[in-house]
Amino acid sequence: MPHSPVISIVAGARPNFMKVKPVLAALEARGTRVDLVHTGQHYDALMSDVFFDDLGLRAPDFHLSIGSGTQAEQVAKTMLAYEGLLASHPAEAVVVVGDVNATLACSIVGAKSGATVAHVEAGLRSRDWAMPEEVNRVVADRVSDLLLASSPDAVTNLLAEGYREDQIHLVGNTMIDSLLSNLDRARDRPVLAALGVRQGDYVLATLHRPSNVDDPEVLRGLVHVLSELSSTVPVVFAAHPRTSKALESHQLSKNVIVVGPQGYLDFIALQAGAAAVLTDSGGIQEETTVLGIPCLTLRTTTERPITVSEGTNQLVGVKPEAILAAALRVIDVPPAPRRPELWDGKAGERIADVLLRSLTVADWPRPTERIP
Ligand code: UD1
């Protein structure tokens, strides 16, 4: 009988679910046995369950129920739980996606278990060590055997860091696979009408990075921007739980329509209908690029420079006057839409091909031979 590998795919937090679905679907369509693991970093219905429903993502095989905590608590608890899981349910390959704490924790545990570790979204670099995600990206890449890159700049970063060419595969963007396959369903959602806004006639905002939300001075400035903007154009502010807590001590204009975290389809609909999006998220920079919607990123760095060079994104920093001026400018004169190479809805298929080939090629170099 031919050998059939078990592949463990890890998802932990909101931005992971739409990245794992296309990989899981492509592997299962090829008859591969996949163990889907939810670490439980995000657990609220609106941060987790709704994504499974909206994406048609099947229930996880294992739920580690990690919950919230400090960076170290979350990573340590995830490592302990995932180590136990791999001991009782071994996998030949571990697939981690993105840059959240689940990515870091499970890549390390996977590497030590002897599994082939594949990192989806490898090579992105903000070069900002104050971001927990940057540490997660660099470490996950370092312990991974297969580096699955979503853009050519990520490949360049990996080569510059000394990784071997045969480890690196430019496969496209799985988040965009999910976006393209769900866009029609998203456009049918009645969310704009429910919020009382019209297509092309509002600004959508999200904020959740600790550097913006946990620093009262920075948050005050960003609250001021949203309040000012809302006097000229409706503003819909989809607040992450971390942000809602921090907003309690700030005066946001009553004109700003504040809503909680949105489901996947509703949030795609809100992006697709916006005149512009203001955000500090990573994934939203990519989704707005493919949707052709102007995006202003409220940070001084991005790990996704391709959304600036070949998309609709602009890095505007966190100075209120600069953000306001840029917002009014892009609403008036939107940038021309462009789409990066291989952001075509087929990244999951390419990843399944690379992964299954690497597991069946007998002379494929082992991890220890790959250390740069
Ligand atoms: C995490 C990721 C970040 C990603 C973001 C998307 C890391 C280091 N950060 O940040 O890269 O962009 O998810 O949302 O992995 N909370 C809830 N309900 C939940 C989950 C969290 O209320 O279901 C609250 C808790 O108070 C928690 C806080 O949100 O302490 C922050 O959650 P956490 O998972 O620590 O980080 P995020 O800010 O969500």
CSV table of C-alpha atoms and ligand atoms in Angstrom, one decimal:
chain,number,residue,atom,x,y,z
A,1,MET,CA,0.0,0.0,0.0
A,2,PRO,CA,1.4,3.5,-0.8
A,3,HIS,CA,2.4,5.4,2.3
A,4,SER,CA,0.0,8.2,3.2
A,5,PRO,CA,1.5,11.0,5.3
A,6,VAL,CA,-0.4,12.8,8.1
A,7,ILE,CA,-0.1,16.6,7.9
A,8,SER,CA,-0.9,18.7,11.0
A,9,ILE,CA,-2.1,22.2,10.1
A,10,VAL,CA,-2.2,24.8,12.8
A,11,ALA,CA,-4.6,27.8,13.2
A,12,GLY,CA,-4.7,29.9,16.3
A,13,ALA,CA,-6.0,33.4,15.7
A,14,ARG,CA,-8.4,35.3,13.5
A,15,PRO,CA,-6.1,36.0,10.6
A,16,ASN,CA,-5.1,32.3,10.4
A,17,PHE,CA,-8.4,30.8,9.5
A,18,MET,CA,-8.7,32.2,5.9
A,19,LYS,CA,-5.0,31.2,5.3
A,20,VAL,CA,-5.4,27.5,6.3
A,21,LYS,CA,-8.7,26.8,4.5
A,22,PRO,CA,-7.2,26.7,0.9
A,23,VAL,CA,-4.3,24.6,2.0
A,24,LEU,CA,-6.5,22.1,3.9
A,25,ALA,CA,-8.9,21.9,1.0
A,26,ALA,CA,-6.2,21.3,-1.6
A,27,LEU,CA,-4.5,18.6,0.6
A,28,GLU,CA,-7.8,16.8,1.4
A,29,ALA,CA,-8.8,16.9,-2.3
A,30,ARG,CA,-5.6,14.9,-3.0
A,31,GLY,CA,-6.6,12.3,-0.4
A,32,THR,CA,-4.1,13.4,2.3
A,33,ARG,CA,-5.0,13.0,5.9
A,34,VAL,CA,-4.9,16.3,7.7
A,35,ASP,CA,-5.2,17.0,11.4
A,36,LEU,CA,-6.6,20.5,11.8
A,37,VAL,CA,-5.4,22.0,15.1
A,38,HIS,CA,-7.0,25.1,16.7
A,39,THR,CA,-4.7,26.4,19.5
A,40,GLY,CA,-7.5,28.6,20.9
A,41,GLN,CA,-5.5,31.8,21.0
A,42,HIS,CA,-8.7,33.5,19.7
A,43,TYR,CA,-11.8,32.0,21.2
A,44,ASP,CA,-14.7,34.5,21.1
A,45,ALA,CA,-17.5,33.6,18.7
A,46,LEU,CA,-16.7,36.7,16.7
A,47,MET,CA,-13.0,36.1,16.6
A,48,SER,CA,-13.1,32.4,15.8
A,49,ASP,CA,-16.4,30.5,15.2
A,50,VAL,CA,-17.8,32.9,12.7
A,51,PHE,CA,-14.8,32.3,10.5
A,52,PHE,CA,-15.4,28.6,10.4
A,53,ASP,CA,-19.0,29.2,9.5
A,54,ASP,CA,-18.3,31.8,6.8
A,55,LEU,CA,-15.4,30.0,5.3
A,56,GLY,CA,-17.0,26.6,5.4
A,57,LEU,CA,-13.9,25.4,7.3
A,58,ARG,CA,-14.6,22.1,8.9
A,59,ALA,CA,-14.4,21.7,12.7
A,60,PRO,CA,-10.8,21.2,14.1
A,61,ASP,CA,-9.7,17.7,14.9
A,62,PHE,CA,-8.0,19.1,18.0
A,63,HIS,CA,-8.6,22.2,20.1
A,64,LEU,CA,-5.9,23.2,22.5
A,65,SER,CA,-8.0,25.9,24.4
A,66,ILE,CA,-5.0,28.1,25.1
A,67,GLY,CA,-6.8,31.4,25.6
A,68,SER,CA,-5.3,34.8,26.3
A,69,GLY,CA,-2.2,35.7,28.3
A,70,THR,CA,1.1,37.5,28.0
A,71,GLN,CA,3.3,36.7,25.0
A,72,ALA,CA,5.3,34.1,26.9
A,73,GLU,CA,2.3,32.6,28.6
A,74,GLN,CA,0.5,32.1,25.2
A,75,VAL,CA,3.6,30.7,23.5
A,76,ALA,CA,4.6,28.4,26.4
A,77,LYS,CA,1.1,27.0,26.9
A,78,THR,CA,0.8,26.4,23.2
A,79,MET,CA,4.1,24.6,23.0
A,80,LEU,CA,3.3,22.3,25.9
A,81,ALA,CA,-0.1,21.4,24.5
A,82,TYR,CA,1.1,20.9,21.0
A,83,GLU,CA,4.0,18.8,22.1
A,84,GLY,CA,1.6,16.5,23.9
A,85,LEU,CA,-0.6,16.4,20.9
A,86,LEU,CA,2.2,15.5,18.5
A,87,ALA,CA,3.4,12.8,20.9
A,88,SER,CA,0.0,11.1,20.8
A,89,HIS,CA,-0.8,11.9,17.2
A,90,PRO,CA,2.4,12.1,15.3
A,91,ALA,CA,2.6,14.1,12.0
A,92,GLU,CA,5.1,13.9,9.2
A,93,ALA,CA,4.6,17.5,8.4
A,94,VAL,CA,3.5,20.5,10.4
A,95,VAL,CA,2.1,23.5,8.5
A,96,VAL,CA,2.0,26.9,10.3
A,97,VAL,CA,0.7,30.1,8.7
A,98,GLY,CA,1.3,33.8,9.2
A,99,ASP,CA,3.0,35.3,12.2
A,100,VAL,CA,0.9,34.9,15.4
A,101,ASN,CA,2.0,33.3,18.6
A,102,ALA,CA,0.5,29.9,17.5
A,103,THR,CA,2.8,30.1,14.4
A,104,LEU,CA,5.9,30.6,16.5
A,105,ALA,CA,5.0,28.0,19.2
A,106,CYS,CA,4.0,25.2,16.8
A,107,SER,CA,6.9,25.7,14.4
A,108,ILE,CA,9.4,25.1,17.2
A,109,VAL,CA,7.5,22.1,18.6
A,110,GLY,CA,7.1,20.7,15.0
A,111,ALA,CA,10.8,21.1,14.3
A,112,LYS,CA,11.8,19.3,17.5
A,113,SER,CA,9.3,16.5,16.8
A,114,GLY,CA,11.2,15.6,13.6
A,115,ALA,CA,8.4,16.6,11.3
A,116,THR,CA,9.0,18.6,8.1
A,117,VAL,CA,7.9,22.1,9.0
A,118,ALA,CA,6.3,24.3,6.4
A,119,HIS,CA,5.8,28.0,7.0
A,120,VAL,CA,3.1,29.6,4.8
A,121,GLU,CA,3.8,33.4,4.5
A,122,ALA,CA,7.6,33.0,5.0
A,123,GLY,CA,10.0,35.8,4.5
A,124,LEU,CA,7.9,38.8,5.3
A,125,ARG,CA,9.9,41.3,7.4
A,126,SER,CA,8.9,44.6,8.9
A,127,ARG,CA,12.4,45.0,10.5
A,128,ASP,CA,10.6,46.3,13.6
A,129,TRP,CA,11.6,44.2,16.6
A,130,ALA,CA,9.1,45.9,18.8
A,131,MET,CA,6.4,43.9,16.9
A,132,PRO,CA,5.8,40.5,18.5
A,133,GLU,CA,4.9,39.3,15.0
A,134,GLU,CA,8.4,40.1,13.6
A,135,VAL,CA,10.0,37.8,16.2
A,136,ASN,CA,7.5,35.2,15.4
A,137,ARG,CA,8.2,35.4,11.6
A,138,VAL,CA,12.0,35.2,12.0
A,139,VAL,CA,11.9,32.3,14.4
A,140,ALA,CA,9.3,30.4,12.5
A,141,ASP,CA,11.3,30.7,9.3
A,142,ARG,CA,14.5,29.7,11.0
A,143,VAL,CA,13.0,26.3,12.2
A,144,SER,CA,11.1,25.6,9.0
A,145,ASP,CA,12.2,23.3,6.2
A,146,LEU,CA,9.8,24.6,3.6
A,147,LEU,CA,9.6,28.4,3.2
A,148,LEU,CA,6.4,29.2,1.3
A,149,ALA,CA,6.5,32.8,0.2
A,150,SER,CA,3.6,35.0,-0.9
A,151,SER,CA,5.6,37.7,-2.7
A,152,PRO,CA,9.0,38.1,-4.4
A,153,ASP,CA,10.2,40.6,-1.7
A,154,ALA,CA,9.8,37.8,0.8
A,155,VAL,CA,12.0,35.5,-1.4
A,156,THR,CA,14.6,38.2,-1.6
A,157,ASN,CA,14.6,38.6,2.2
A,158,LEU,CA,15.1,34.8,2.7
A,159,LEU,CA,17.9,34.6,0.2
A,160,ALA,CA,19.6,37.6,1.9
A,161,GLU,CA,19.3,35.8,5.3
A,162,GLY,CA,21.2,32.8,3.8
A,163,TYR,CA,18.3,30.3,3.3
A,164,ARG,CA,18.9,27.8,0.5
A,165,GLU,CA,17.1,28.3,-2.8
A,166,ASP,CA,15.6,24.8,-2.8
A,167,GLN,CA,13.9,25.6,0.6
A,168,ILE,CA,12.1,28.6,-0.8
A,169,HIS,CA,8.9,28.4,-3.0
A,170,LEU,CA,7.1,31.4,-4.3
A,171,VAL,CA,3.5,30.1,-4.1
A,172,GLY,CA,1.2,33.2,-3.9
A,173,ASN,CA,-1.1,34.2,-1.2
A,174,THR,CA,-3.6,31.9,0.5
A,175,MET,CA,-5.5,34.8,2.1
A,176,ILE,CA,-6.2,36.0,-1.4
A,177,ASP,CA,-7.4,32.5,-2.4
A,178,SER,CA,-10.1,32.8,0.3
A,179,LEU,CA,-10.9,36.3,-0.6
A,180,LEU,CA,-11.4,35.5,-4.3
A,181,SER,CA,-13.5,32.4,-3.6
A,182,ASN,CA,-15.8,34.2,-1.2
A,183,LEU,CA,-16.1,37.6,-2.8
A,184,ASP,CA,-19.5,37.1,-4.5
A,185,ARG,CA,-21.0,35.7,-1.3
A,186,ALA,CA,-19.6,38.6,0.6
A,187,ARG,CA,-21.1,41.2,-1.8
A,188,ASP,CA,-24.5,39.7,-1.2
A,189,ARG,CA,-24.4,40.5,2.6
A,190,PRO,CA,-26.7,43.2,3.8
A,191,VAL,CA,-24.1,44.7,6.2
A,192,LEU,CA,-23.8,48.1,4.5
A,193,ALA,CA,-27.5,48.7,4.7
A,194,ALA,CA,-27.6,47.4,8.3
A,195,LEU,CA,-25.0,50.0,9.3
A,196,GLY,CA,-26.7,52.8,7.2
A,197,VAL,CA,-23.8,53.4,4.8
A,198,ARG,CA,-23.7,53.5,1.0
A,199,GLN,CA,-21.3,51.8,-1.4
A,200,GLY,CA,-18.2,54.0,-2.0
A,201,ASP,CA,-19.3,56.6,0.6
A,202,TYR,CA,-17.7,55.7,3.9
A,203,VAL,CA,-14.3,55.1,5.4
A,204,LEU,CA,-13.6,51.8,7.2
A,205,ALA,CA,-11.2,51.7,10.1
A,206,THR,CA,-9.6,49.0,12.2
A,207,LEU,CA,-6.9,49.2,14.9
A,208,HIS,CA,-5.4,46.6,17.1
A,209,ARG,CA,-1.6,46.7,17.2
A,210,PRO,CA,-0.3,47.2,20.7
A,211,SER,CA,1.9,50.1,19.5
A,212,ASN,CA,-1.2,52.0,18.5
A,213,VAL,CA,-3.8,50.8,21.0
A,214,ASP,CA,-1.9,50.4,24.2
A,215,ASP,CA,-0.1,53.7,24.0
A,216,PRO,CA,-2.7,56.3,25.2
A,217,GLU,CA,-0.9,59.2,23.4
A,218,VAL,CA,-0.9,57.5,20.0
A,219,LEU,CA,-4.5,56.2,20.5
A,220,ARG,CA,-5.7,59.8,21.4
A,221,GLY,CA,-4.3,61.0,18.0
A,222,LEU,CA,-5.9,58.2,16.1
A,223,VAL,CA,-9.3,58.7,17.8
A,224,HIS,CA,-8.9,62.4,16.9
A,225,VAL,CA,-8.4,61.4,13.2
A,226,LEU,CA,-11.5,59.2,13.1
A,227,SER,CA,-13.6,61.9,14.9
A,228,GLU,CA,-12.4,64.6,12.4
A,229,LEU,CA,-13.0,62.4,9.4
A,230,SER,CA,-16.5,61.5,10.5
A,231,SER,CA,-17.5,65.2,10.1
A,232,THR,CA,-17.0,64.9,6.3
A,233,VAL,CA,-17.6,61.2,5.5
A,234,PRO,CA,-19.2,58.4,7.5
A,235,VAL,CA,-16.7,56.3,9.4
A,236,VAL,CA,-17.2,52.7,10.3
A,237,PHE,CA,-14.8,51.5,13.0
A,238,ALA,CA,-14.6,47.8,13.5
A,239,ALA,CA,-13.0,47.5,17.0
A,240,HIS,CA,-11.0,44.5,18.1
A,241,PRO,CA,-11.6,43.4,21.8
A,242,ARG,CA,-8.2,44.9,22.7
A,243,THR,CA,-9.2,48.2,21.1
A,244,SER,CA,-12.7,48.3,22.7
A,245,LYS,CA,-11.1,48.1,26.2
A,246,ALA,CA,-8.6,50.8,25.4
A,247,LEU,CA,-11.3,53.1,23.9
A,248,GLU,CA,-13.1,53.3,27.2
A,249,SER,CA,-10.8,56.1,28.3
A,250,HIS,CA,-11.1,58.1,25.0
A,251,GLN,CA,-13.7,60.5,23.6
A,252,LEU,CA,-14.6,59.3,20.1
A,253,SER,CA,-17.0,61.4,18.1
A,254,LYS,CA,-20.6,60.1,18.3
A,255,ASN,CA,-20.6,60.3,14.4
A,256,VAL,CA,-18.2,57.4,14.2
A,257,ILE,CA,-20.1,54.1,13.8
A,258,VAL,CA,-18.4,51.8,16.2
A,259,VAL,CA,-19.0,48.1,15.7
A,260,GLY,CA,-17.4,45.0,17.2
A,261,PRO,CA,-15.2,42.5,15.3
A,262,GLN,CA,-17.0,41.6,12.1
A,263,GLY,CA,-17.4,38.1,10.6
A,264,TYR,CA,-15.3,37.2,7.6
A,265,LEU,CA,-17.9,37.8,4.8
A,266,ASP,CA,-19.3,41.0,6.4
A,267,PHE,CA,-15.8,42.4,6.7
A,268,ILE,CA,-14.9,41.6,3.1
A,269,ALA,CA,-18.2,43.3,2.1
A,270,LEU,CA,-17.3,46.4,4.2
A,271,GLN,CA,-13.8,46.6,2.6
A,272,ALA,CA,-15.2,46.2,-0.9
A,273,GLY,CA,-17.7,49.0,-0.4
A,274,ALA,CA,-15.4,51.5,1.3
A,275,ALA,CA,-14.0,54.7,-0.2
A,276,ALA,CA,-10.9,54.0,1.8
A,277,VAL,CA,-9.6,51.8,4.6
A,278,LEU,CA,-7.5,53.0,7.6
A,279,THR,CA,-5.8,50.1,9.4
A,280,ASP,CA,-2.8,48.8,11.2
A,281,SER,CA,-3.6,45.2,10.2
A,282,GLY,CA,-1.3,43.1,7.9
A,283,GLY,CA,-3.9,41.1,6.0
A,284,ILE,CA,-6.1,44.1,5.3
A,285,GLN,CA,-3.3,45.7,3.4
A,286,GLU,CA,-3.4,42.6,1.1
A,287,GLU,CA,-7.1,42.3,0.8
A,288,THR,CA,-7.6,46.0,-0.1
A,289,THR,CA,-4.9,45.7,-2.7
A,290,VAL,CA,-6.7,42.9,-4.5
A,291,LEU,CA,-10.1,44.7,-4.1
A,292,GLY,CA,-8.5,47.9,-5.5
A,293,ILE,CA,-9.6,49.9,-2.4
A,294,PRO,CA,-7.2,52.6,-1.2
A,295,CYS,CA,-5.6,51.6,2.1
A,296,LEU,CA,-3.8,53.8,4.5
A,297,THR,CA,-1.6,51.9,6.9
A,298,LEU,CA,-1.3,53.6,10.3
A,299,ARG,CA,2.2,52.3,11.0
A,300,THR,CA,5.7,53.4,10.0
A,301,THR,CA,6.8,50.0,8.7
A,302,THR,CA,5.1,47.2,6.8
A,303,GLU,CA,6.2,43.6,6.3
A,304,ARG,CA,4.1,43.7,3.1
A,305,PRO,CA,5.9,46.3,0.9
A,306,ILE,CA,4.4,44.7,-2.2
A,307,THR,CA,1.0,46.2,-1.3
A,308,VAL,CA,2.7,49.6,-1.6
A,309,SER,CA,4.8,49.0,-4.7
A,310,GLU,CA,2.2,46.9,-6.5
A,311,GLY,CA,-1.1,47.7,-4.7
A,312,THR,CA,-3.2,50.4,-3.2
A,313,ASN,CA,-1.5,50.7,0.1
A,314,GLN,CA,0.3,53.8,1.6
A,315,LEU,CA,2.3,53.9,4.8
A,316,VAL,CA,1.1,57.0,6.6
A,317,GLY,CA,2.5,56.6,10.1
A,318,VAL,CA,0.6,57.7,13.2
A,319,LYS,CA,0.7,61.5,13.0
A,320,PRO,CA,-2.9,62.8,12.9
A,321,GLU,CA,-2.4,65.6,10.5
A,322,ALA,CA,-0.6,63.4,7.9
A,323,ILE,CA,-3.3,60.7,8.2
A,324,LEU,CA,-6.1,63.2,7.7
A,325,ALA,CA,-4.5,64.8,4.7
A,326,ALA,CA,-3.7,61.4,3.1
A,327,ALA,CA,-7.3,60.2,3.7
A,328,LEU,CA,-8.9,63.2,2.1
A,329,ARG,CA,-6.5,62.9,-0.8
A,330,VAL,CA,-7.1,59.2,-1.6
A,331,ILE,CA,-10.9,59.6,-1.3
A,332,ASP,CA,-10.6,62.4,-3.9
A,333,VAL,CA,-8.1,60.7,-6.2
A,334,PRO,CA,-8.0,56.9,-5.6
A,335,PRO,CA,-4.8,55.1,-6.7
A,336,ALA,CA,-5.1,52.8,-9.8
A,337,PRO,CA,-5.7,49.1,-8.8
A,338,ARG,CA,-2.9,46.6,-9.4
A,339,ARG,CA,-2.5,43.0,-8.3
A,340,PRO,CA,0.8,41.2,-7.3
A,341,GLU,CA,2.0,38.2,-9.3
A,342,LEU,CA,0.5,34.8,-8.2
A,343,TRP,CA,-2.2,36.4,-6.1
A,344,ASP,CA,-4.6,34.5,-8.3
A,345,GLY,CA,-6.6,32.1,-6.0
A,346,LYS,CA,-4.3,29.1,-6.5
A,347,ALA,CA,-1.8,29.4,-3.7
A,348,GLY,CA,-3.4,26.5,-1.7
A,349,GLU,CA,-2.9,24.2,-4.7
A,350,ARG,CA,0.7,25.2,-5.2
A,351,ILE,CA,1.4,24.6,-1.5
A,352,ALA,CA,-0.2,21.1,-1.6
A,353,ASP,CA,2.0,20.3,-4.6
A,354,VAL,CA,5.2,21.5,-2.9
A,355,LEU,CA,4.4,19.8,0.4
A,356,LEU,CA,3.4,16.4,-1.0
A,357,ARG,CA,6.4,16.4,-3.3
A,358,SER,CA,8.8,17.1,-0.4
A,359,LEU,CA,7.3,14.3,1.6
A,360,THR,CA,7.6,11.7,-1.1
A,361,VAL,CA,11.1,12.6,-2.5
A,362,ALA,CA,13.4,10.2,-0.7
A,363,ASP,CA,16.6,12.2,-1.2
A,364,TRP,CA,15.2,15.5,-0.1
A,365,PRO,CA,17.7,17.1,2.3
A,366,ARG,CA,16.9,16.8,6.0
A,367,PRO,CA,16.4,19.9,8.1
A,368,THR,CA,19.9,19.7,9.6
A,369,GLU,CA,21.4,20.0,6.1
A,370,ARG,CA,19.3,23.1,5.5
A,371,ILE,CA,20.7,25.4,8.2
A,372,PRO,CA,22.0,28.6,6.6
B,1,UD1,C1,-3.2,38.6,17.6
B,1,UD1,C2,-1.9,38.5,16.8
B,1,UD1,C3,-1.8,39.6,15.7
B,1,UD1,C4,-3.1,39.5,14.8
B,1,UD1,C5,-4.3,39.6,15.7
B,1,UD1,C6,-5.6,39.6,14.9
B,1,UD1,C7,0.0,37.7,18.1
B,1,UD1,C8,1.3,38.1,18.7
B,1,UD1,N1,-0.8,38.7,17.7
B,1,UD1,O1,-3.2,39.8,18.2
B,1,UD1,O2,-0.7,39.4,14.9
B,1,UD1,O3,-3.0,40.6,13.9
B,1,UD1,O4,-4.3,38.5,16.6
B,1,UD1,O5,-6.6,39.8,15.8
B,1,UD1,O6,-0.2,36.5,17.9
B,1,UD1,N2,-9.4,38.7,23.1
B,1,UD1,C9,-10.8,38.5,23.2
B,1,UD1,N3,-11.3,37.5,22.5
B,1,UD1,C10,-10.6,36.6,21.8
B,1,UD1,C11,-9.2,36.8,21.7
B,1,UD1,C12,-8.6,37.8,22.4
B,1,UD1,O7,-11.5,39.3,23.9
B,1,UD1,O8,-11.2,35.7,21.2
B,1,UD1,C13,-8.8,39.8,23.8
B,1,UD1,C14,-8.1,39.4,25.1
B,1,UD1,O9,-8.4,40.4,26.1
B,1,UD1,C15,-6.7,39.4,24.8
B,1,UD1,C16,-6.6,40.5,23.7
B,1,UD1,O10,-7.8,40.4,23.0
B,1,UD1,O11,-5.8,39.6,25.8
B,1,UD1,C17,-5.5,40.3,22.7
B,1,UD1,O12,-5.5,39.0,22.1
B,1,UD1,P1,-4.2,38.3,21.7
B,1,UD1,O13,-4.5,37.0,21.1
B,1,UD1,O14,-3.2,38.3,22.8
B,1,UD1,O15,-3.5,39.3,20.6
B,1,UD1,P2,-4.2,40.1,19.4
B,1,UD1,O16,-4.1,41.5,19.7
B,1,UD1,O17,-5.6,39.6,19.1
